[in-house]
């Protein structure tokens, strides 16, 4: 499950169209809508490294996600953030699928 967390200052968080970004990121990362989760997280303070948004991505390691493919997906993700007016710093971590567990409420 790609989990994408977008950390930005509260004044900028409301400017991120999360449904539109979710749709674009699904295309970039090749994930179904019910699998990918995008969270916009307003932060009251963060060190200034020049970015207006910090993107933290956690995704399943798959054979097709080669280093070359990953570089392209990261570039597309950065371009998407720029399209919405954000200078991004992006971090990606792949995880081993056999270690993934989840539970979803049936309420």
mmCIF file of N, CA, C and O in Angstrom:
data_model
loop_
_atom_site.group_PDB
_atom_site.id
_atom_site.type_symbol
_atom_site.label_atom_id
_atom_site.label_comp_id
_atom_site.label_asym_id
_atom_site.label_seq_id
_atom_site.Cartn_x
_atom_site.Cartn_y
_atom_site.Cartn_z
ATOM 1 N N UNK A 1 0.848 -1.187 0.000
ATOM 2 C CA UNK A 1 0.000 0.000 0.000
ATOM 3 C C UNK A 1 0.878 1.230 0.000
ATOM 4 O O UNK A 1 1.592 1.468 0.956
ATOM 5 N N UNK A 2 0.870 1.998 -1.053
ATOM 6 C CA UNK A 2 1.576 3.273 -0.958
ATOM 7 C C UNK A 2 0.870 4.183 0.047
ATOM 8 O O UNK A 2 -0.333 4.408 -0.034
ATOM 9 N N UNK A 3 1.653 4.641 0.991
ATOM 10 C CA UNK A 3 1.192 5.630 1.957
ATOM 11 C C UNK A 3 1.999 6.879 1.677
ATOM 12 O O UNK A 3 3.232 6.843 1.753
ATOM 13 N N UNK A 4 1.324 7.948 1.322
ATOM 14 C CA UNK A 4 2.012 9.182 0.961
ATOM 15 C C UNK A 4 1.568 10.270 1.926
ATOM 16 O O UNK A 4 0.389 10.613 1.990
ATOM 17 N N UNK A 5 2.542 10.771 2.687
ATOM 18 C CA UNK A 5 2.275 11.831 3.660
ATOM 19 C C UNK A 5 2.874 13.131 3.133
ATOM 20 O O UNK A 5 4.050 13.174 2.781
ATOM 21 N N UNK A 6 2.045 14.152 3.076
ATOM 22 C CA UNK A 6 2.463 15.468 2.609
ATOM 23 C C UNK A 6 2.502 16.400 3.813
ATOM 24 O O UNK A 6 1.459 16.765 4.353
ATOM 25 N N UNK A 7 3.693 16.745 4.247
ATOM 26 C CA UNK A 7 3.868 17.623 5.396
ATOM 27 C C UNK A 7 4.101 19.046 4.889
ATOM 28 O O UNK A 7 4.992 19.283 4.065
ATOM 29 N N UNK A 8 3.308 19.996 5.381
ATOM 30 C CA UNK A 8 3.479 21.387 4.992
ATOM 31 C C UNK A 8 2.932 22.287 6.096
ATOM 32 O O UNK A 8 2.257 21.828 7.016
ATOM 33 N N UNK A 9 3.233 23.538 5.989
ATOM 34 C CA UNK A 9 2.744 24.497 6.986
ATOM 35 C C UNK A 9 1.223 24.630 6.879
ATOM 36 O O UNK A 9 0.651 24.490 5.795
ATOM 37 N N UNK A 10 0.556 24.895 8.007
ATOM 38 C CA UNK A 10 -0.913 24.965 7.993
ATOM 39 C C UNK A 10 -1.478 25.921 6.947
ATOM 40 O O UNK A 10 -2.495 25.630 6.324
ATOM 41 N N UNK A 11 -0.819 27.045 6.703
ATOM 42 C CA UNK A 11 -1.332 28.024 5.741
ATOM 43 C C UNK A 11 -1.310 27.485 4.310
ATOM 44 O O UNK A 11 -2.065 27.940 3.462
ATOM 45 N N UNK A 12 -0.453 26.496 4.031
ATOM 46 C CA UNK A 12 -0.367 25.913 2.690
ATOM 47 C C UNK A 12 -1.165 24.622 2.555
ATOM 48 O O UNK A 12 -1.521 24.219 1.453
ATOM 49 N N UNK A 13 -1.441 23.954 3.672
ATOM 50 C CA UNK A 13 -2.104 22.645 3.635
ATOM 51 C C UNK A 13 -3.463 22.710 2.949
ATOM 52 O O UNK A 13 -3.839 21.806 2.207
ATOM 53 N N UNK A 14 -4.198 23.780 3.173
ATOM 54 C CA UNK A 14 -5.537 23.893 2.588
ATOM 55 C C UNK A 14 -5.491 24.134 1.074
ATOM 56 O O UNK A 14 -6.507 24.022 0.400
ATOM 57 N N UNK A 15 -4.315 24.444 0.537
ATOM 58 C CA UNK A 15 -4.187 24.691 -0.896
ATOM 59 C C UNK A 15 -3.925 23.420 -1.699
ATOM 60 O O UNK A 15 -3.837 23.469 -2.920
ATOM 61 N N UNK A 16 -3.790 22.283 -1.016
ATOM 62 C CA UNK A 16 -3.507 21.022 -1.698
ATOM 63 C C UNK A 16 -4.829 20.314 -1.991
ATOM 64 O O UNK A 16 -5.525 19.893 -1.071
ATOM 65 N N UNK A 17 -5.186 20.171 -3.268
ATOM 66 C CA UNK A 17 -6.429 19.468 -3.627
ATOM 67 C C UNK A 17 -6.208 17.959 -3.501
ATOM 68 O O UNK A 17 -5.789 17.304 -4.448
ATOM 69 N N UNK A 18 -6.467 17.412 -2.329
ATOM 70 C CA UNK A 18 -6.059 16.040 -2.017
ATOM 71 C C UNK A 18 -6.657 15.000 -2.959
ATOM 72 O O UNK A 18 -5.971 14.042 -3.335
ATOM 73 N N UNK A 19 -7.899 15.146 -3.374
ATOM 74 C CA UNK A 19 -8.492 14.152 -4.279
ATOM 75 C C UNK A 19 -7.821 14.169 -5.651
ATOM 76 O O UNK A 19 -7.580 13.120 -6.244
ATOM 77 N N UNK A 20 -7.513 15.350 -6.140
ATOM 78 C CA UNK A 20 -6.813 15.475 -7.417
ATOM 79 C C UNK A 20 -5.397 14.907 -7.313
ATOM 80 O O UNK A 20 -4.935 14.179 -8.194
ATOM 81 N N UNK A 21 -4.705 15.239 -6.232
ATOM 82 C CA UNK A 21 -3.349 14.739 -6.013
ATOM 83 C C UNK A 21 -3.374 13.215 -5.866
ATOM 84 O O UNK A 21 -2.522 12.513 -6.419
ATOM 85 N N UNK A 22 -4.362 12.695 -5.141
ATOM 86 C CA UNK A 22 -4.503 11.244 -4.962
ATOM 87 C C UNK A 22 -4.630 10.555 -6.312
ATOM 88 O O UNK A 22 -3.960 9.552 -6.585
ATOM 89 N N UNK A 23 -5.473 11.084 -7.174
ATOM 90 C CA UNK A 23 -5.679 10.502 -8.495
ATOM 91 C C UNK A 23 -4.389 10.504 -9.313
ATOM 92 O O UNK A 23 -4.029 9.498 -9.940
ATOM 93 N N UNK A 24 -3.677 11.613 -9.310
ATOM 94 C CA UNK A 24 -2.421 11.706 -10.060
ATOM 95 C C UNK A 24 -1.367 10.765 -9.500
ATOM 96 O O UNK A 24 -0.640 10.111 -10.256
ATOM 97 N N UNK A 25 -1.268 10.695 -8.170
ATOM 98 C CA UNK A 25 -0.268 9.814 -7.552
ATOM 99 C C UNK A 25 -0.584 8.342 -7.813
ATOM 100 O O UNK A 25 0.325 7.531 -7.975
ATOM 101 N N UNK A 26 -1.860 7.993 -7.858
ATOM 102 C CA UNK A 26 -2.246 6.607 -8.193
ATOM 103 C C UNK A 26 -1.709 6.244 -9.571
ATOM 104 O O UNK A 26 -1.204 5.142 -9.778
ATOM 105 N N UNK A 27 -1.841 7.150 -10.513
ATOM 106 C CA UNK A 27 -1.342 6.908 -11.860
ATOM 107 C C UNK A 27 0.182 6.778 -11.856
ATOM 108 O O UNK A 27 0.738 5.854 -12.448
ATOM 109 N N UNK A 28 0.853 7.687 -11.172
ATOM 110 C CA UNK A 28 2.317 7.660 -11.128
ATOM 111 C C UNK A 28 2.826 6.376 -10.505
ATOM 112 O O UNK A 28 3.739 5.727 -11.035
ATOM 113 N N UNK A 29 2.262 5.979 -9.370
ATOM 114 C CA UNK A 29 2.774 4.839 -8.611
ATOM 115 C C UNK A 29 2.086 3.524 -8.958
ATOM 116 O O UNK A 29 2.446 2.473 -8.446
ATOM 117 N N UNK A 30 1.083 3.557 -9.828
ATOM 118 C CA UNK A 30 0.427 2.332 -10.280
ATOM 119 C C UNK A 30 -0.317 1.605 -9.183
ATOM 120 O O UNK A 30 -0.208 0.384 -9.054
ATOM 121 N N UNK A 31 -1.084 2.358 -8.411
ATOM 122 C CA UNK A 31 -1.804 1.763 -7.282
ATOM 123 C C UNK A 31 -3.303 2.005 -7.417
ATOM 124 O O UNK A 31 -3.726 3.084 -7.838
ATOM 125 N N UNK A 32 -4.130 1.016 -7.047
ATOM 126 C CA UNK A 32 -5.581 1.210 -7.066
ATOM 127 C C UNK A 32 -6.017 2.243 -6.027
ATOM 128 O O UNK A 32 -5.333 2.450 -5.018
ATOM 129 N N UNK A 33 -7.152 2.864 -6.275
ATOM 130 C CA UNK A 33 -7.668 3.904 -5.372
ATOM 131 C C UNK A 33 -7.847 3.411 -3.954
ATOM 132 O O UNK A 33 -7.565 4.127 -2.995
ATOM 133 N N UNK A 34 -8.319 2.165 -3.797
ATOM 134 C CA UNK A 34 -8.581 1.658 -2.448
ATOM 135 C C UNK A 34 -7.317 1.192 -1.738
ATOM 136 O O UNK A 34 -7.377 0.787 -0.583
ATOM 137 N N UNK A 35 -6.188 1.251 -2.410
ATOM 138 C CA UNK A 35 -4.925 0.816 -1.810
ATOM 139 C C UNK A 35 -4.065 2.008 -1.396
ATOM 140 O O UNK A 35 -3.443 2.001 -0.343
ATOM 141 N N UNK A 36 -4.033 3.048 -2.216
ATOM 142 C CA UNK A 36 -3.195 4.213 -1.919
ATOM 143 C C UNK A 36 -3.883 5.130 -0.919
ATOM 144 O O UNK A 36 -5.080 5.377 -0.993
ATOM 145 N N UNK A 37 -3.091 5.638 0.024
ATOM 146 C CA UNK A 37 -3.594 6.600 1.007
ATOM 147 C C UNK A 37 -2.727 7.844 0.933
ATOM 148 O O UNK A 37 -1.494 7.752 0.959
ATOM 149 N N UNK A 38 -3.357 9.010 0.825
ATOM 150 C CA UNK A 38 -2.650 10.280 0.810
ATOM 151 C C UNK A 38 -3.132 11.089 2.009
ATOM 152 O O UNK A 38 -4.336 11.293 2.180
ATOM 153 N N UNK A 39 -2.191 11.509 2.829
ATOM 154 C CA UNK A 39 -2.505 12.320 4.009
ATOM 155 C C UNK A 39 -1.812 13.674 3.885
ATOM 156 O O UNK A 39 -0.619 13.731 3.614
ATOM 157 N N UNK A 40 -2.557 14.746 4.078
ATOM 158 C CA UNK A 40 -1.981 16.083 4.146
ATOM 159 C C UNK A 40 -1.876 16.420 5.622
ATOM 160 O O UNK A 40 -2.887 16.452 6.330
ATOM 161 N N UNK A 41 -0.646 16.645 6.080
ATOM 162 C CA UNK A 41 -0.403 16.844 7.503
ATOM 163 C C UNK A 41 0.180 18.239 7.730
ATOM 164 O O UNK A 41 1.334 18.506 7.377
ATOM 165 N N UNK A 42 -0.620 19.144 8.301
ATOM 166 C CA UNK A 42 -0.085 20.467 8.618
ATOM 167 C C UNK A 42 0.888 20.367 9.801
ATOM 168 O O UNK A 42 0.583 19.700 10.790
ATOM 169 N N UNK A 43 2.036 20.983 9.666
ATOM 170 C CA UNK A 43 3.010 20.993 10.760
ATOM 171 C C UNK A 43 3.228 22.434 11.210
ATOM 172 O O UNK A 43 3.300 23.342 10.385
ATOM 173 N N UNK A 44 3.290 22.624 12.509
ATOM 174 C CA UNK A 44 3.450 23.978 13.030
ATOM 175 C C UNK A 44 4.866 24.497 12.845
ATOM 176 O O UNK A 44 5.073 25.708 12.784
ATOM 177 N N UNK A 45 5.825 23.602 12.743
ATOM 178 C CA UNK A 45 7.202 24.044 12.558
ATOM 179 C C UNK A 45 8.020 22.925 11.937
ATOM 180 O O UNK A 45 7.779 21.744 12.194
ATOM 181 N N UNK A 46 8.961 23.288 11.100
ATOM 182 C CA UNK A 46 9.924 22.340 10.546
ATOM 183 C C UNK A 46 11.138 23.141 10.118
ATOM 184 O O UNK A 46 11.033 24.330 9.820
ATOM 185 N N UNK A 47 12.297 22.455 10.118
ATOM 186 C CA UNK A 47 13.489 23.185 9.717
ATOM 187 C C UNK A 47 13.366 23.596 8.251
ATOM 188 O O UNK A 47 12.698 22.947 7.461
ATOM 189 N N UNK A 48 13.992 24.702 7.910
ATOM 190 C CA UNK A 48 13.875 25.243 6.564
ATOM 191 C C UNK A 48 15.023 24.742 5.709
ATOM 192 O O UNK A 48 16.156 25.171 5.855
ATOM 193 N N UNK A 49 14.695 23.807 4.813
ATOM 194 C CA UNK A 49 15.672 23.293 3.854
ATOM 195 C C UNK A 49 15.349 23.814 2.460
ATOM 196 O O UNK A 49 15.858 23.300 1.474
ATOM 197 N N UNK A 50 14.459 24.772 2.379
ATOM 198 C CA UNK A 50 14.092 25.377 1.113
ATOM 199 C C UNK A 50 12.800 24.855 0.509
ATOM 200 O O UNK A 50 12.251 25.460 -0.398
ATOM 201 N N UNK A 51 12.290 23.717 1.009
ATOM 202 C CA UNK A 51 11.057 23.168 0.444
ATOM 203 C C UNK A 51 9.840 23.768 1.131
ATOM 204 O O UNK A 51 9.917 24.223 2.259
ATOM 205 N N UNK A 52 8.702 23.736 0.403
ATOM 206 C CA UNK A 52 7.434 24.152 1.007
ATOM 207 C C UNK A 52 6.599 22.936 1.376
ATOM 208 O O UNK A 52 5.593 23.073 2.061
ATOM 209 N N UNK A 53 7.032 21.757 0.902
ATOM 210 C CA UNK A 53 6.330 20.524 1.233
ATOM 211 C C UNK A 53 7.346 19.394 1.340
ATOM 212 O O UNK A 53 8.284 19.308 0.552
ATOM 213 N N UNK A 54 7.167 18.561 2.358
ATOM 214 C CA UNK A 54 8.007 17.375 2.542
ATOM 215 C C UNK A 54 7.107 16.178 2.260
ATOM 216 O O UNK A 54 6.054 16.021 2.873
ATOM 217 N N UNK A 55 7.514 15.355 1.305
ATOM 218 C CA UNK A 55 6.711 14.212 0.878
ATOM 219 C C UNK A 55 7.387 12.937 1.366
ATOM 220 O O UNK A 55 8.538 12.669 1.020
ATOM 221 N N UNK A 56 6.679 12.165 2.169
ATOM 222 C CA UNK A 56 7.195 10.902 2.707
ATOM 223 C C UNK A 56 6.374 9.766 2.107
ATOM 224 O O UNK A 56 5.163 9.702 2.319
ATOM 225 N N UNK A 57 7.035 8.908 1.337
ATOM 226 C CA UNK A 57 6.344 7.818 0.638
ATOM 227 C C UNK A 57 6.833 6.485 1.182
ATOM 228 O O UNK A 57 8.034 6.254 1.303
ATOM 229 N N UNK A 58 5.881 5.624 1.510
ATOM 230 C CA UNK A 58 6.184 4.252 1.923
ATOM 231 C C UNK A 58 5.388 3.344 1.006
ATOM 232 O O UNK A 58 4.170 3.465 0.906
ATOM 233 N N UNK A 59 6.106 2.452 0.284
ATOM 234 C CA UNK A 59 5.441 1.618 -0.707
ATOM 235 C C UNK A 59 6.036 0.215 -0.717
ATOM 236 O O UNK A 59 7.170 -0.003 -0.282
ATOM 237 N N UNK A 60 5.253 -0.707 -1.222
ATOM 238 C CA UNK A 60 5.675 -2.100 -1.327
ATOM 239 C C UNK A 60 6.798 -2.242 -2.360
ATOM 240 O O UNK A 60 6.719 -1.689 -3.461
ATOM 241 N N UNK A 61 7.833 -2.975 -1.995
ATOM 242 C CA UNK A 61 8.900 -3.292 -2.949
ATOM 243 C C UNK A 61 8.352 -4.315 -3.936
ATOM 244 O O UNK A 61 7.825 -5.342 -3.539
ATOM 245 N N UNK A 62 8.437 -3.998 -5.216
ATOM 246 C CA UNK A 62 7.960 -4.889 -6.273
ATOM 247 C C UNK A 62 9.053 -4.993 -7.327
ATOM 248 O O UNK A 62 9.805 -4.032 -7.541
ATOM 249 N N UNK A 63 9.141 -6.126 -8.010
ATOM 250 C CA UNK A 63 10.186 -6.284 -9.031
ATOM 251 C C UNK A 63 10.153 -5.191 -10.102
ATOM 252 O O UNK A 63 11.202 -4.757 -10.581
ATOM 253 N N UNK A 64 8.959 -4.740 -10.472
ATOM 254 C CA UNK A 64 8.865 -3.716 -11.514
ATOM 255 C C UNK A 64 9.294 -2.326 -11.044
ATOM 256 O O UNK A 64 9.499 -1.429 -11.851
ATOM 257 N N UNK A 65 9.444 -2.145 -9.752
ATOM 258 C CA UNK A 65 9.887 -0.850 -9.219
ATOM 259 C C UNK A 65 11.415 -0.837 -9.159
ATOM 260 O O UNK A 65 12.025 -0.811 -8.098
ATOM 261 N N UNK A 66 11.994 -0.825 -10.335
ATOM 262 C CA UNK A 66 13.452 -0.825 -10.474
ATOM 263 C C UNK A 66 13.995 0.551 -10.103
ATOM 264 O O UNK A 66 13.230 1.528 -10.018
ATOM 265 N N UNK A 67 15.312 0.679 -9.921
ATOM 266 C CA UNK A 67 15.874 2.007 -9.647
ATOM 267 C C UNK A 67 15.525 3.028 -10.739
ATOM 268 O O UNK A 67 15.209 4.180 -10.429
ATOM 269 N N UNK A 68 15.539 2.613 -11.989
ATOM 270 C CA UNK A 68 15.218 3.538 -13.085
ATOM 271 C C UNK A 68 13.746 3.952 -13.015
ATOM 272 O O UNK A 68 13.414 5.129 -13.186
ATOM 273 N N UNK A 69 12.861 2.978 -12.811
ATOM 274 C CA UNK A 69 11.437 3.273 -12.705
ATOM 275 C C UNK A 69 11.191 4.207 -11.522
ATOM 276 O O UNK A 69 10.424 5.166 -11.611
ATOM 277 N N UNK A 70 11.848 3.922 -10.409
ATOM 278 C CA UNK A 70 11.679 4.721 -9.191
ATOM 279 C C UNK A 70 12.119 6.163 -9.416
ATOM 280 O O UNK A 70 11.429 7.098 -8.984
ATOM 281 N N UNK A 71 13.242 6.357 -10.076
ATOM 282 C CA UNK A 71 13.698 7.732 -10.360
ATOM 283 C C UNK A 71 12.649 8.490 -11.160
ATOM 284 O O UNK A 71 12.381 9.661 -10.896
ATOM 285 N N UNK A 72 12.046 7.822 -12.138
ATOM 286 C CA UNK A 72 11.002 8.456 -12.936
ATOM 287 C C UNK A 72 9.771 8.791 -12.118
ATOM 288 O O UNK A 72 9.201 9.877 -12.252
ATOM 289 N N UNK A 73 9.353 7.868 -11.261
ATOM 290 C CA UNK A 73 8.172 8.101 -10.414
ATOM 291 C C UNK A 73 8.421 9.241 -9.428
ATOM 292 O O UNK A 73 7.527 10.061 -9.188
ATOM 293 N N UNK A 74 9.623 9.294 -8.879
ATOM 294 C CA UNK A 74 9.950 10.384 -7.954
ATOM 295 C C UNK A 74 9.955 11.729 -8.692
ATOM 296 O O UNK A 74 9.449 12.725 -8.172
ATOM 297 N N UNK A 75 10.507 11.746 -9.901
ATOM 298 C CA UNK A 75 10.516 12.981 -10.690
ATOM 299 C C UNK A 75 9.088 13.424 -11.007
ATOM 300 O O UNK A 75 8.759 14.617 -10.886
ATOM 301 N N UNK A 76 8.232 12.484 -11.390
ATOM 302 C CA UNK A 76 6.831 12.823 -11.683
ATOM 303 C C UNK A 76 6.111 13.337 -10.439
ATOM 304 O O UNK A 76 5.286 14.264 -10.519
ATOM 305 N N UNK A 77 6.424 12.743 -9.287
ATOM 306 C CA UNK A 77 5.823 13.193 -8.028
ATOM 307 C C UNK A 77 6.263 14.620 -7.726
ATOM 308 O O UNK A 77 5.452 15.466 -7.341
ATOM 309 N N UNK A 78 7.549 14.895 -7.915
ATOM 310 C CA UNK A 78 8.060 16.252 -7.706
ATOM 311 C C UNK A 78 7.421 17.252 -8.656
ATOM 312 O O UNK A 78 7.057 18.373 -8.255
ATOM 313 N N UNK A 79 7.260 16.865 -9.918
ATOM 314 C CA UNK A 79 6.620 17.738 -10.907
ATOM 315 C C UNK A 79 5.156 18.000 -10.546
ATOM 316 O O UNK A 79 4.656 19.112 -10.740
ATOM 317 N N UNK A 80 4.485 16.995 -10.005
ATOM 318 C CA UNK A 80 3.100 17.174 -9.561
ATOM 319 C C UNK A 80 3.031 18.201 -8.435
ATOM 320 O O UNK A 80 2.158 19.075 -8.429
ATOM 321 N N UNK A 81 3.961 18.114 -7.476
ATOM 322 C CA UNK A 81 3.977 19.077 -6.379
ATOM 323 C C UNK A 81 4.251 20.484 -6.921
ATOM 324 O O UNK A 81 3.620 21.459 -6.492
ATOM 325 N N UNK A 82 5.167 20.594 -7.878
ATOM 326 C CA UNK A 82 5.467 21.897 -8.487
ATOM 327 C C UNK A 82 4.251 22.455 -9.217
ATOM 328 O O UNK A 82 4.002 23.660 -9.182
ATOM 329 N N UNK A 83 3.495 21.579 -9.874
ATOM 330 C CA UNK A 83 2.272 22.003 -10.575
ATOM 331 C C UNK A 83 1.306 22.684 -9.615
ATOM 332 O O UNK A 83 0.565 23.592 -9.992
ATOM 333 N N UNK A 84 1.330 22.253 -8.350
ATOM 334 C CA UNK A 84 0.452 22.829 -7.334
ATOM 335 C C UNK A 84 1.159 23.911 -6.516
ATOM 336 O O UNK A 84 0.680 24.303 -5.452
ATOM 337 N N UNK A 85 2.311 24.376 -7.020
ATOM 338 C CA UNK A 85 2.997 25.509 -6.408
ATOM 339 C C UNK A 85 3.913 25.182 -5.249
ATOM 340 O O UNK A 85 4.267 26.069 -4.478
ATOM 341 N N UNK A 86 4.309 23.920 -5.113
ATOM 342 C CA UNK A 86 5.155 23.521 -3.991
ATOM 343 C C UNK A 86 6.535 23.074 -4.443
ATOM 344 O O UNK A 86 6.669 22.310 -5.397
ATOM 345 N N UNK A 87 7.538 23.539 -3.732
ATOM 346 C CA UNK A 87 8.901 23.041 -3.912
ATOM 347 C C UNK A 87 9.034 21.859 -2.947
ATOM 348 O O UNK A 87 8.936 22.023 -1.737
ATOM 349 N N UNK A 88 9.236 20.675 -3.499
ATOM 350 C CA UNK A 88 9.173 19.455 -2.686
ATOM 351 C C UNK A 88 10.540 18.880 -2.353
ATOM 352 O O UNK A 88 11.486 18.979 -3.123
ATOM 353 N N UNK A 89 10.583 18.248 -1.191
ATOM 354 C CA UNK A 89 11.677 17.375 -0.779
ATOM 355 C C UNK A 89 10.988 16.021 -0.581
ATOM 356 O O UNK A 89 10.070 15.905 0.229
ATOM 357 N N UNK A 90 11.405 15.013 -1.354
ATOM 358 C CA UNK A 90 10.696 13.733 -1.364
ATOM 359 C C UNK A 90 11.589 12.623 -0.821
ATOM 360 O O UNK A 90 12.735 12.490 -1.229
ATOM 361 N N UNK A 91 11.027 11.829 0.074
ATOM 362 C CA UNK A 91 11.706 10.670 0.649
ATOM 363 C C UNK A 91 10.862 9.445 0.351
ATOM 364 O O UNK A 91 9.651 9.455 0.513
ATOM 365 N N UNK A 92 11.523 8.359 -0.090
ATOM 366 C CA UNK A 92 10.830 7.113 -0.413
ATOM 367 C C UNK A 92 11.467 5.965 0.357
ATOM 368 O O UNK A 92 12.687 5.859 0.435
ATOM 369 N N UNK A 93 10.606 5.119 0.891
ATOM 370 C CA UNK A 93 11.071 3.883 1.545
ATOM 371 C C UNK A 93 10.230 2.734 1.016
ATOM 372 O O UNK A 93 9.006 2.770 1.083
ATOM 373 N N UNK A 94 10.897 1.724 0.462
ATOM 374 C CA UNK A 94 10.207 0.495 0.063
ATOM 375 C C UNK A 94 10.242 -0.477 1.230
ATOM 376 O O UNK A 94 11.232 -0.538 1.968
ATOM 377 N N UNK A 95 9.174 -1.261 1.397
ATOM 378 C CA UNK A 95 9.142 -2.264 2.457
ATOM 379 C C UNK A 95 8.964 -3.644 1.863
ATOM 380 O O UNK A 95 8.451 -3.815 0.750
ATOM 381 N N UNK A 96 9.364 -4.645 2.608
ATOM 382 C CA UNK A 96 9.233 -6.045 2.216
ATOM 383 C C UNK A 96 7.779 -6.467 2.433
ATOM 384 O O UNK A 96 7.265 -6.404 3.553
ATOM 385 N N UNK A 97 7.074 -6.886 1.358
ATOM 386 C CA UNK A 97 5.637 -7.209 1.455
ATOM 387 C C UNK A 97 5.299 -8.266 2.514
ATOM 388 O O UNK A 97 4.235 -8.189 3.128
ATOM 389 N N UNK A 98 6.174 -9.233 2.739
ATOM 390 C CA UNK A 98 5.847 -10.288 3.708
ATOM 391 C C UNK A 98 5.768 -9.753 5.137
ATOM 392 O O UNK A 98 5.232 -10.423 6.014
ATOM 393 N N UNK A 99 6.265 -8.554 5.363
ATOM 394 C CA UNK A 99 6.230 -7.962 6.703
ATOM 395 C C UNK A 99 5.037 -7.025 6.893
ATOM 396 O O UNK A 99 4.851 -6.476 7.971
ATOM 397 N N UNK A 100 4.216 -6.862 5.874
ATOM 398 C CA UNK A 100 3.084 -5.944 5.924
ATOM 399 C C UNK A 100 1.856 -6.635 6.506
ATOM 400 O O UNK A 100 1.516 -7.754 6.115
ATOM 401 N N UNK A 101 1.196 -5.963 7.419
ATOM 402 C CA UNK A 101 -0.058 -6.450 8.007
ATOM 403 C C UNK A 101 -1.010 -5.274 8.113
ATOM 404 O O UNK A 101 -0.598 -4.142 8.315
ATOM 405 N N UNK A 102 -2.293 -5.528 7.969
ATOM 406 C CA UNK A 102 -3.277 -4.449 8.054
ATOM 407 C C UNK A 102 -4.575 -4.992 8.630
ATOM 408 O O UNK A 102 -4.843 -6.189 8.595
ATOM 409 N N UNK A 103 -5.382 -4.082 9.133
ATOM 410 C CA UNK A 103 -6.700 -4.402 9.635
ATOM 411 C C UNK A 103 -7.582 -3.212 9.338
ATOM 412 O O UNK A 103 -7.167 -2.067 9.466
ATOM 413 N N UNK A 104 -8.820 -3.447 8.918
ATOM 414 C CA UNK A 104 -9.749 -2.364 8.622
ATOM 415 C C UNK A 104 -11.062 -2.640 9.337
ATOM 416 O O UNK A 104 -11.595 -3.740 9.274
ATOM 417 N N UNK A 105 -11.575 -1.632 10.010
ATOM 418 C CA UNK A 105 -12.835 -1.744 10.736
ATOM 419 C C UNK A 105 -13.993 -2.052 9.790
ATOM 420 O O UNK A 105 -14.035 -1.562 8.662
ATOM 421 N N UNK A 106 -14.927 -2.848 10.258
ATOM 422 C CA UNK A 106 -16.101 -3.194 9.462
ATOM 423 C C UNK A 106 -17.322 -2.381 9.864
ATOM 424 O O UNK A 106 -18.421 -2.627 9.378
ATOM 425 N N UNK A 107 -17.141 -1.419 10.742
ATOM 426 C CA UNK A 107 -18.274 -0.572 11.172
ATOM 427 C C UNK A 107 -18.751 0.313 10.061
ATOM 428 O O UNK A 107 -18.069 0.773 9.256
#
